[in-house]
mmCIF file of C-alpha atoms and ligand atoms in Angstrom:
data_model
loop_
_atom_site.group_PDB
_atom_site.id
_atom_site.type_symbol
_atom_site.label_atom_id
_atom_site.label_comp_id
_atom_site.label_asym_id
_atom_site.label_seq_id
_atom_site.Cartn_x
_atom_site.Cartn_y
_atom_site.Cartn_z
ATOM 1 C CA MET A 1 -5.985 20.517 -24.644
ATOM 2 C CA SER A 2 -4.366 23.084 -26.914
ATOM 3 C CA ARG A 3 -6.222 24.466 -29.955
ATOM 4 C CA ARG A 4 -3.816 22.560 -32.195
ATOM 5 C CA GLU A 5 -4.624 19.289 -30.405
ATOM 6 C CA GLU A 6 -8.349 20.061 -30.609
ATOM 7 C CA LEU A 7 -8.045 20.549 -34.356
ATOM 8 C CA LEU A 8 -6.188 17.258 -34.708
ATOM 9 C CA VAL A 9 -8.924 15.496 -32.772
ATOM 10 C CA GLU A 10 -11.652 17.123 -34.877
ATOM 11 C CA MET A 11 -9.795 15.910 -37.963
ATOM 12 C CA GLY A 12 -9.612 12.427 -36.527
ATOM 13 C CA LEU A 13 -5.841 12.655 -36.247
ATOM 14 C CA GLY A 14 -5.548 12.918 -32.472
ATOM 15 C CA PRO A 15 -4.732 10.039 -30.180
ATOM 16 C CA VAL A 16 -7.690 7.929 -29.069
ATOM 17 C CA TRP A 17 -7.386 8.979 -25.455
ATOM 18 C CA ARG A 18 -7.814 12.592 -26.490
ATOM 19 C CA LEU A 19 -11.040 11.783 -28.327
ATOM 20 C CA LYS A 20 -12.650 10.701 -25.095
ATOM 21 C CA ASN A 21 -11.327 13.679 -23.138
ATOM 22 C CA ALA A 22 -9.648 11.170 -20.860
ATOM 23 C CA PRO A 23 -6.528 12.173 -18.950
ATOM 24 C CA ALA A 24 -3.255 11.356 -20.645
ATOM 25 C CA PRO A 25 -1.973 7.943 -19.644
ATOM 26 C CA ASP A 26 1.119 8.212 -17.479
ATOM 27 C CA VAL A 27 3.407 6.160 -19.684
ATOM 28 C CA LYS A 28 6.318 6.509 -17.286
ATOM 29 C CA ALA A 29 4.257 5.171 -14.378
ATOM 30 C CA GLU A 30 2.924 2.301 -16.459
ATOM 31 C CA ALA A 31 6.457 1.344 -17.441
ATOM 32 C CA GLY A 32 7.458 1.619 -13.785
ATOM 33 C CA TRP A 33 4.711 -0.804 -12.724
ATOM 34 C CA ILE A 34 5.621 -3.285 -15.437
ATOM 35 C CA GLU A 35 9.271 -3.200 -14.407
ATOM 36 C CA LEU A 36 8.475 -3.550 -10.711
ATOM 37 C CA LYS A 37 6.069 -6.445 -11.309
ATOM 38 C CA GLN A 38 8.878 -8.252 -13.086
ATOM 39 C CA GLN A 39 11.544 -7.421 -10.508
ATOM 40 C CA VAL A 40 9.699 -8.527 -7.357
ATOM 41 C CA PRO A 41 8.892 -12.148 -8.345
ATOM 42 C CA ALA A 42 12.467 -12.570 -9.589
ATOM 43 C CA CYS A 43 14.090 -11.108 -6.462
ATOM 44 C CA THR A 44 16.623 -13.176 -4.536
ATOM 45 C CA ALA A 45 18.133 -10.294 -2.580
ATOM 46 C CA CYS A 46 17.511 -11.869 0.815
ATOM 47 C CA GLY A 47 17.229 -15.410 2.123
ATOM 48 C CA LEU A 48 13.434 -15.367 2.192
ATOM 49 C CA HIS A 49 13.289 -16.210 -1.494
ATOM 50 C CA LYS A 50 14.387 -19.759 -0.632
ATOM 51 C CA SER A 51 11.314 -20.601 1.434
ATOM 52 C CA ARG A 52 8.601 -18.608 -0.340
ATOM 53 C CA THR A 53 5.878 -20.214 -2.440
ATOM 54 C CA GLN A 54 5.557 -16.941 -4.298
ATOM 55 C CA THR A 55 6.075 -13.250 -3.725
ATOM 56 C CA VAL A 56 3.152 -11.143 -2.553
ATOM 57 C CA PHE A 57 3.307 -7.934 -4.520
ATOM 58 C CA GLY A 58 0.331 -5.886 -3.404
ATOM 59 C CA VAL A 59 -3.258 -5.414 -4.422
ATOM 60 C CA GLY A 60 -5.714 -2.661 -5.218
ATOM 61 C CA ASP A 61 -6.172 0.515 -7.159
ATOM 62 C CA GLU A 62 -2.837 1.732 -8.491
ATOM 63 C CA HIS A 63 -4.241 5.270 -8.546
ATOM 64 C CA ALA A 64 -5.723 5.118 -5.051
ATOM 65 C CA GLU A 65 -5.674 8.065 -2.687
ATOM 66 C CA TRP A 66 -5.419 5.674 0.251
ATOM 67 C CA MET A 67 -2.552 3.277 0.749
ATOM 68 C CA LEU A 68 -2.248 0.736 3.551
ATOM 69 C CA VAL A 69 1.066 -0.825 4.445
ATOM 70 C CA GLY A 70 1.444 -3.965 6.523
ATOM 71 C CA GLU A 71 4.348 -6.126 7.592
ATOM 72 C CA ALA A 72 4.878 -9.337 5.634
ATOM 73 C CA PRO A 73 2.905 -12.181 4.068
ATOM 74 C CA GLY A 74 1.665 -14.972 6.300
ATOM 75 C CA ALA A 75 1.010 -18.585 5.324
ATOM 76 C CA GLU A 76 -2.242 -17.894 3.452
ATOM 77 C CA GLU A 77 -0.802 -14.871 1.677
ATOM 78 C CA ASP A 78 2.224 -16.923 0.630
ATOM 79 C CA ARG A 79 -0.108 -19.600 -0.718
ATOM 80 C CA LEU A 80 -2.478 -17.247 -2.549
ATOM 81 C CA GLY A 81 -0.119 -14.433 -3.533
ATOM 82 C CA GLU A 82 -2.321 -11.690 -2.101
ATOM 83 C CA PRO A 83 -1.783 -9.593 1.028
ATOM 84 C CA PHE A 84 -4.194 -9.719 3.938
ATOM 85 C CA VAL A 85 -6.248 -12.810 3.282
ATOM 86 C CA GLY A 86 -7.539 -15.171 5.989
ATOM 87 C CA GLN A 87 -8.843 -13.926 9.321
ATOM 88 C CA ALA A 88 -6.670 -10.799 9.454
ATOM 89 C CA GLY A 89 -7.751 -9.966 5.925
ATOM 90 C CA LYS A 90 -11.416 -10.315 6.828
ATOM 91 C CA LEU A 91 -10.928 -8.003 9.766
ATOM 92 C CA LEU A 92 -9.094 -5.520 7.556
ATOM 93 C CA ASP A 93 -11.859 -5.618 4.941
ATOM 94 C CA GLY A 94 -14.395 -4.893 7.686
ATOM 95 C CA MET A 95 -12.294 -1.989 8.933
ATOM 96 C CA LEU A 96 -11.980 -0.631 5.405
ATOM 97 C CA ALA A 97 -15.710 -0.931 4.781
ATOM 98 C CA ALA A 98 -16.326 1.144 7.892
ATOM 99 C CA ILE A 99 -14.584 4.073 6.225
ATOM 100 C CA ASP A 100 -16.030 3.378 2.753
ATOM 101 C CA LEU A 101 -12.943 1.691 1.334
ATOM 102 C CA LYS A 102 -12.791 -1.567 -0.609
ATOM 103 C CA ARG A 103 -9.573 -3.333 -1.490
ATOM 104 C CA ASP A 104 -10.265 -3.736 -5.201
ATOM 105 C CA GLU A 105 -11.699 -0.289 -5.693
ATOM 106 C CA ASN A 106 -10.222 2.680 -3.884
ATOM 107 C CA VAL A 107 -7.278 1.599 -1.781
ATOM 108 C CA TYR A 108 -3.932 -0.064 -2.399
ATOM 109 C CA ILE A 109 -2.546 -2.579 0.096
ATOM 110 C CA ALA A 110 1.055 -3.744 0.281
ATOM 111 C CA ASN A 111 3.531 -5.108 2.786
ATOM 112 C CA VAL A 112 7.053 -4.086 3.728
ATOM 113 C CA LEU A 113 8.304 -7.588 2.875
ATOM 114 C CA LYS A 114 7.185 -9.315 -0.287
ATOM 115 C CA CYS A 115 8.123 -12.829 0.905
ATOM 116 C CA ARG A 116 6.913 -14.735 3.932
ATOM 117 C CA PRO A 117 9.278 -15.080 6.891
ATOM 118 C CA PRO A 118 9.244 -18.785 7.856
ATOM 119 C CA GLY A 119 6.934 -19.606 10.749
ATOM 120 C CA ASN A 120 5.619 -16.030 10.589
ATOM 121 C CA ARG A 121 8.606 -14.798 12.585
ATOM 122 C CA ASN A 122 9.373 -11.088 12.699
ATOM 123 C CA PRO A 123 11.199 -9.613 9.715
ATOM 124 C CA GLU A 124 14.929 -9.266 10.227
ATOM 125 C CA PRO A 125 16.640 -5.893 9.670
ATOM 126 C CA GLY A 126 18.557 -7.130 6.614
ATOM 127 C CA GLU A 127 15.373 -8.421 5.009
ATOM 128 C CA VAL A 128 13.617 -5.104 5.598
ATOM 129 C CA GLU A 129 16.583 -3.215 4.198
ATOM 130 C CA HIS A 130 16.659 -5.310 1.022
ATOM 131 C CA CYS A 131 12.926 -5.262 0.435
ATOM 132 C CA THR A 132 11.958 -1.707 1.360
ATOM 133 C CA PRO A 133 13.022 -0.217 -2.003
ATOM 134 C CA PHE A 134 10.165 -2.178 -3.621
ATOM 135 C CA LEU A 135 7.639 -0.674 -1.240
ATOM 136 C CA LYS A 136 9.088 2.793 -1.712
ATOM 137 C CA ARG A 137 8.787 2.379 -5.462
ATOM 138 C CA GLN A 138 5.148 1.316 -5.091
ATOM 139 C CA ILE A 139 4.430 4.418 -3.024
ATOM 140 C CA ALA A 140 6.198 6.625 -5.571
ATOM 141 C CA LEU A 141 4.116 5.141 -8.401
ATOM 142 C CA ILE A 142 0.789 5.312 -6.580
ATOM 143 C CA ARG A 143 1.413 8.752 -5.063
ATOM 144 C CA PRO A 144 -1.282 8.280 -2.405
ATOM 145 C CA LYS A 145 -2.755 11.210 -0.523
ATOM 146 C CA LEU A 146 -2.611 9.319 2.758
ATOM 147 C CA ILE A 147 -0.751 6.270 4.030
ATOM 148 C CA ILE A 148 -1.856 4.114 6.947
ATOM 149 C CA ALA A 149 1.001 2.109 8.413
ATOM 150 C CA MET A 150 -0.346 -0.997 10.131
ATOM 151 C CA GLY A 151 1.850 -2.396 12.845
ATOM 152 C CA ARG A 152 5.281 -1.670 14.218
ATOM 153 C CA PHE A 153 7.369 -2.809 11.250
ATOM 154 C CA ALA A 154 5.483 -0.754 8.686
ATOM 155 C CA ALA A 155 5.475 2.353 10.869
ATOM 156 C CA GLN A 156 9.098 2.075 11.949
ATOM 157 C CA THR A 157 10.278 1.326 8.417
ATOM 158 C CA LEU A 158 8.450 4.190 6.725
ATOM 159 C CA LEU A 159 9.238 6.690 9.470
ATOM 160 C CA SER A 160 12.812 5.494 10.102
ATOM 161 C CA SER A 161 11.964 5.355 13.773
ATOM 162 C CA ASP A 162 12.179 2.878 16.620
ATOM 163 C CA ALA A 163 9.258 4.424 18.512
ATOM 164 C CA SER A 164 6.392 2.259 19.780
ATOM 165 C CA ILE A 165 3.024 2.041 18.063
ATOM 166 C CA ALA A 166 1.395 3.553 21.153
ATOM 167 C CA SER A 167 3.571 6.658 20.939
ATOM 168 C CA MET A 168 3.071 7.036 17.178
ATOM 169 C CA ARG A 169 -0.734 6.736 17.118
ATOM 170 C CA GLY A 170 -2.977 9.785 16.950
ATOM 171 C CA LYS A 171 -0.533 11.973 15.034
ATOM 172 C CA VAL A 172 -0.105 12.875 11.393
ATOM 173 C CA HIS A 173 3.423 11.854 10.441
ATOM 174 C CA ARG A 174 5.002 12.391 7.033
ATOM 175 C CA TYR A 175 6.616 9.939 4.649
ATOM 176 C CA GLU A 176 8.337 11.864 1.836
ATOM 177 C CA GLY A 177 5.762 14.605 2.384
ATOM 178 C CA VAL A 178 2.771 12.208 2.324
ATOM 179 C CA PRO A 179 0.647 12.272 5.509
ATOM 180 C CA LEU A 180 0.999 8.975 7.356
ATOM 181 C CA ILE A 181 -1.097 7.617 10.207
ATOM 182 C CA VAL A 182 -0.106 4.699 12.401
ATOM 183 C CA THR A 183 -2.400 1.982 13.685
ATOM 184 C CA TYR A 184 -2.278 -1.620 14.811
ATOM 185 C CA HIS A 185 -1.822 -4.555 12.482
ATOM 186 C CA PRO A 186 -5.055 -6.568 11.992
ATOM 187 C CA ALA A 187 -3.264 -9.793 13.010
ATOM 188 C CA TYR A 188 -2.363 -8.153 16.326
ATOM 189 C CA LEU A 189 -5.968 -7.011 16.777
ATOM 190 C CA LEU A 190 -7.178 -10.592 16.389
ATOM 191 C CA ARG A 191 -5.032 -11.514 19.392
ATOM 192 C CA THR A 192 -5.742 -8.353 21.385
ATOM 193 C CA LEU A 193 -9.419 -7.576 21.040
ATOM 194 C CA PRO A 194 -9.492 -4.604 23.481
ATOM 195 C CA ASP A 195 -7.257 -2.655 21.089
ATOM 196 C CA LYS A 196 -9.841 -2.937 18.316
ATOM 197 C CA ALA A 197 -11.519 0.184 19.665
ATOM 198 C CA LYS A 198 -8.218 2.036 19.378
ATOM 199 C CA ALA A 199 -7.819 0.902 15.772
ATOM 200 C CA TRP A 200 -11.335 2.174 15.076
ATOM 201 C CA GLU A 201 -10.315 5.567 16.540
ATOM 202 C CA ASP A 202 -7.270 5.548 14.260
ATOM 203 C CA LEU A 203 -9.405 4.921 11.180
ATOM 204 C CA LEU A 204 -11.768 7.737 12.051
ATOM 205 C CA PHE A 205 -8.749 9.962 12.615
ATOM 206 C CA ALA A 206 -7.424 8.906 9.198
ATOM 207 C CA ARG A 207 -10.744 9.693 7.553
ATOM 208 C CA ARG A 208 -10.868 13.144 9.185
ATOM 209 C CA THR A 209 -7.295 13.753 8.068
ATOM 210 C CA MET A 210 -8.073 12.690 4.503
ATOM 211 C CA ARG A 211 -11.068 15.019 4.378
ATOM 212 C CA SER A 212 -8.883 17.912 5.485
ATOM 213 C CA LEU A 213 -6.292 17.361 2.742
HETATM 214 FE FE1 SF4 B 1 13.519 -10.005 -2.391
HETATM 215 FE FE2 SF4 B 1 11.963 -8.864 -0.611
HETATM 216 FE FE3 SF4 B 1 11.624 -11.435 -1.140
HETATM 217 FE FE4 SF4 B 1 13.783 -10.642 0.190
HETATM 218 S S1 SF4 B 1 11.655 -10.479 0.901
HETATM 219 S S2 SF4 B 1 13.740 -12.074 -1.541
HETATM 220 S S3 SF4 B 1 14.187 -8.631 -0.737
HETATM 221 S S4 SF4 B 1 11.305 -9.734 -2.552
#
């Protein structure tokens, strides 16, 4: 705070946030969130808007250092409007707890697609293309220190790659300069229990990477 600002505060003329020595609110980011939260529920850019119950925006700390990106909402997410609920969500919460993360506190979770593909089919390229700008905007607003891409669609979308999950694991990639680590999607892990150990390795790798940043 400059001397002039300090004097204004002492005189009771400074803004309230200055009085508490709190960091300046990022007005631009706040406006960006408000705009985005209006745009997503109103979006009809791809055919998925016709079958959705609601859009699934994302959840968590908008100032988090950690960001997790998944694929698309499933039936429960479509019903409740929150990503990663149900069995896959429980597994994810357990994985997060293992590295001291909690969805409402210090991590932000979002999907590539904001609407549910019918029957939980794979996202189509056109849907990903139309929806990815929302995710990119979320990342730009959050400015995480580390991104974990969960599953093939998240990893391939953010890295503009068609490589397999197996070949992308265990490395620090970059998305717009932000370190990005690839692991399996929790829904896949529910079907393929032996790969849970690999996902655990990925999380430990992510935690080591975060500590080194
Ligand atoms: Fe819009 Fe994304 Fe929903 Fe398609 S999936 S309608 S692009 S919000």
